[in-house]
Structure formats: C-alpha cells, structure tokens
mmCIF file of C-alpha atoms in Angstrom:
data_model
loop_
_atom_site.group_PDB
_atom_site.id
_atom_site.type_symbol
_atom_site.label_atom_id
_atom_site.label_comp_id
_atom_site.label_asym_id
_atom_site.label_seq_id
_atom_site.Cartn_x
_atom_site.Cartn_y
_atom_site.Cartn_z
ATOM 1 C CA MET S 1 14.948 5.690 -14.499
ATOM 2 C CA ILE S 2 11.393 6.532 -13.978
ATOM 3 C CA ARG S 3 11.082 2.132 -14.439
ATOM 4 C CA PHE S 4 13.735 2.056 -11.821
ATOM 5 C CA LEU S 5 12.604 4.143 -9.295
ATOM 6 C CA LEU S 6 8.867 2.572 -9.493
ATOM 7 C CA ARG S 7 10.005 -0.976 -9.088
ATOM 8 C CA PHE S 8 12.705 0.441 -6.140
ATOM 9 C CA ILE S 9 9.832 1.491 -4.512
ATOM 10 C CA GLY S 10 7.749 -1.268 -5.370
ATOM 11 C CA MET S 11 10.432 -3.305 -3.757
ATOM 12 C CA TRP S 12 9.947 -1.118 -0.474
ATOM 13 C CA LEU S 13 6.489 -1.437 -0.394
ATOM 14 C CA LEU S 14 6.284 -5.422 -1.037
ATOM 15 C CA ALA S 15 9.230 -5.893 2.149
ATOM 16 C CA GLY S 16 7.265 -3.732 4.247
ATOM 17 C CA GLY S 17 3.873 -5.824 3.781
ATOM 18 C CA PHE S 18 6.388 -9.035 4.349
ATOM 19 C CA VAL S 19 7.443 -7.527 7.909
ATOM 20 C CA ALA S 20 4.053 -6.186 8.896
ATOM 21 C CA LEU S 21 2.551 -9.765 7.655
ATOM 22 C CA VAL S 22 5.522 -11.191 10.383
ATOM 23 C CA LEU S 23 4.765 -9.026 13.167
ATOM 24 C CA ASP S 24 0.733 -9.510 12.987
ATOM 25 C CA GLY S 25 1.898 -13.142 12.843
ATOM 26 C CA VAL S 26 4.103 -13.245 15.935
ATOM 27 C CA ARG S 27 1.514 -11.193 17.938
ATOM 28 C CA SER S 28 -0.879 -14.053 16.626
ATOM 29 C CA ILE S 29 0.908 -16.440 18.245
ATOM 30 C CA ALA S 30 1.410 -14.182 21.470
ATOM 31 C CA SER S 31 -2.178 -13.738 21.949
ATOM 32 C CA SER S 32 -3.820 -17.766 20.476
ATOM 33 C CA GLU S 33 -5.922 -15.566 17.903
ATOM 34 C CA ILE S 34 -5.573 -14.202 14.752
ATOM 35 C CA VAL S 35 -4.198 -10.378 14.540
ATOM 36 C CA MET S 36 -4.152 -8.308 11.813
ATOM 37 C CA THR S 37 -3.836 -4.748 11.589
ATOM 38 C CA PRO S 38 -5.500 -1.982 9.844
ATOM 39 C CA LEU S 39 -4.081 0.485 7.574
ATOM 40 C CA GLY S 40 -5.685 2.933 9.452
ATOM 41 C CA VAL S 41 -4.117 2.056 12.914
ATOM 42 C CA ALA S 42 -1.291 2.258 11.784
ATOM 43 C CA TRP S 43 -1.504 4.878 9.699
ATOM 44 C CA LEU S 44 -3.256 6.896 13.152
ATOM 45 C CA ALA S 45 0.146 5.854 14.682
ATOM 46 C CA THR S 46 2.538 6.979 12.143
ATOM 47 C CA SER S 47 0.873 10.337 11.363
ATOM 48 C CA GLU S 48 -1.939 10.998 12.736
ATOM 49 C CA ASP S 49 -2.107 14.982 10.931
ATOM 50 C CA SER S 50 -1.547 13.342 7.608
ATOM 51 C CA LEU S 51 -4.557 11.714 7.963
ATOM 52 C CA ALA S 52 -6.429 14.402 9.041
ATOM 53 C CA HIS S 53 -5.477 15.889 6.588
ATOM 54 C CA VAL S 54 -6.406 13.253 3.159
ATOM 55 C CA GLN S 55 -9.784 13.188 5.048
ATOM 56 C CA GLU S 56 -10.367 16.780 5.615
ATOM 57 C CA LEU S 57 -8.480 16.992 1.361
ATOM 58 C CA MET S 58 -10.993 14.187 0.608
ATOM 59 C CA THR S 59 -14.321 15.421 1.403
ATOM 60 C CA GLN S 60 -13.376 18.958 0.482
ATOM 61 C CA LYS S 61 -12.228 18.477 -3.290
ATOM 62 C CA LEU S 62 -14.256 14.989 -4.043
ATOM 63 C CA PRO S 63 -18.041 14.285 -4.336
ATOM 64 C CA ALA S 64 -20.001 13.521 -0.788
ATOM 65 C CA GLY S 65 -19.404 9.924 0.101
ATOM 66 C CA SER S 66 -16.551 9.182 -1.504
ATOM 67 C CA TRP S 67 -14.367 8.952 1.920
ATOM 68 C CA ASP S 68 -16.674 6.633 3.005
ATOM 69 C CA LEU S 69 -17.034 4.677 -0.151
ATOM 70 C CA VAL S 70 -13.484 3.830 -0.677
ATOM 71 C CA MET S 71 -10.820 5.461 2.091
ATOM 72 C CA ALA S 72 -13.000 3.988 4.923
ATOM 73 C CA PRO S 73 -12.725 0.291 3.638
ATOM 74 C CA LEU S 74 -9.044 0.401 2.585
ATOM 75 C CA LEU S 75 -8.391 2.208 6.082
ATOM 76 C CA GLN S 76 -10.265 -1.295 7.441
ATOM 77 C CA ALA S 77 -7.582 -3.473 5.452
ATOM 78 C CA PRO S 78 -5.055 -5.292 6.887
ATOM 79 C CA LEU S 79 -1.582 -3.517 6.474
ATOM 80 C CA PHE S 80 -0.089 -6.554 5.040
ATOM 81 C CA ALA S 81 -1.865 -6.885 2.473
ATOM 82 C CA VAL S 82 -2.288 -2.764 0.943
ATOM 83 C CA LEU S 83 1.416 -2.797 1.332
ATOM 84 C CA ALA S 84 1.704 -5.586 -0.763
ATOM 85 C CA VAL S 85 -1.113 -4.763 -3.747
ATOM 86 C CA LEU S 86 0.552 -1.416 -3.618
ATOM 87 C CA GLY S 87 4.392 -2.698 -4.044
ATOM 88 C CA LEU S 88 3.210 -5.410 -7.229
ATOM 89 C CA LEU S 89 0.814 -2.706 -8.331
ATOM 90 C CA LEU S 90 4.426 -0.136 -8.652
ATOM 91 C CA MET S 91 6.734 -3.638 -9.793
ATOM 92 C CA LEU S 92 3.898 -4.106 -12.965
ATOM 93 C CA ILE S 93 4.071 -0.319 -13.882
ATOM 94 C CA GLY S 94 7.915 -0.076 -13.805
ATOM 95 C CA ARG S 95 8.434 -3.314 -15.320
ATOM 96 C CA ARG S 96 10.395 -3.487 -18.619
ATOM 97 C CA LYS S 97 8.245 -4.558 -21.403
ATOM 98 C CA GLU S 98 10.122 -7.383 -23.808
ATOM 99 C CA LYS S 99 10.583 -6.411 -27.117
ATOM 100 C CA ARG S 100 9.308 -9.029 -29.589
ATOM 101 C CA GLY S 101 11.173 -9.602 -32.791
ATOM 102 C CA ALA S 102 10.698 -11.402 -35.842
ATOM 103 C CA THR S 103 11.714 -15.131 -35.673
ATOM 104 C CA ILE S 104 13.178 -16.689 -38.860
#
C-alpha cells in the first residue's frame, strides 16, 4: 500500500513538473526569451504563510546557515525541475523490486 502511495504521489509530482515546463515554454515563446519560474516564486504565490513558517522552523531547529546552504538554492531552482526530480525519486522509492530466482 505504501509503495502504491509513493508511486501515486510521484506520478502527480511528475505531471505537475510537466505542466510547469509547458507553462514556462508558453511564457518563453510569448516573451521571446527563456522564462523559468523558480520554486520560491511559485511557493510564495501559492502560500506565503507556509514559506515563512518553514523558514522560521529551519532557522530555529537546524544549525545556523542551513537556510542559506540548503533552501536558498532550492528556492531558486526551476519549479519544473524540482517537481520532476522529486516525482522521479518517489516513483523509484515506490517501485517493486524484482525477485531473482535461480534458473535451472
């Protein structure tokens, strides 16, 4: 059941990454230059409070500089890439391992 859930969420994240890629492509064509939406901009537009809450938690619970070393570069990464990588990781974690039996 857990593997199914991981694959299901991974597939949705991968689909979301594809949608973000298409939207960035349409914006790039419309503006005649490459446009990539960063994760931080999308997160801020979606839920400003949750981003502030995560920043507060990380600065309080983790060692000093964790926000600058981990989250700042991640928030500047393109949204489609982050969603695609996270989706692929979840799908790989949830995949079924093949049983290798002895062949006669």
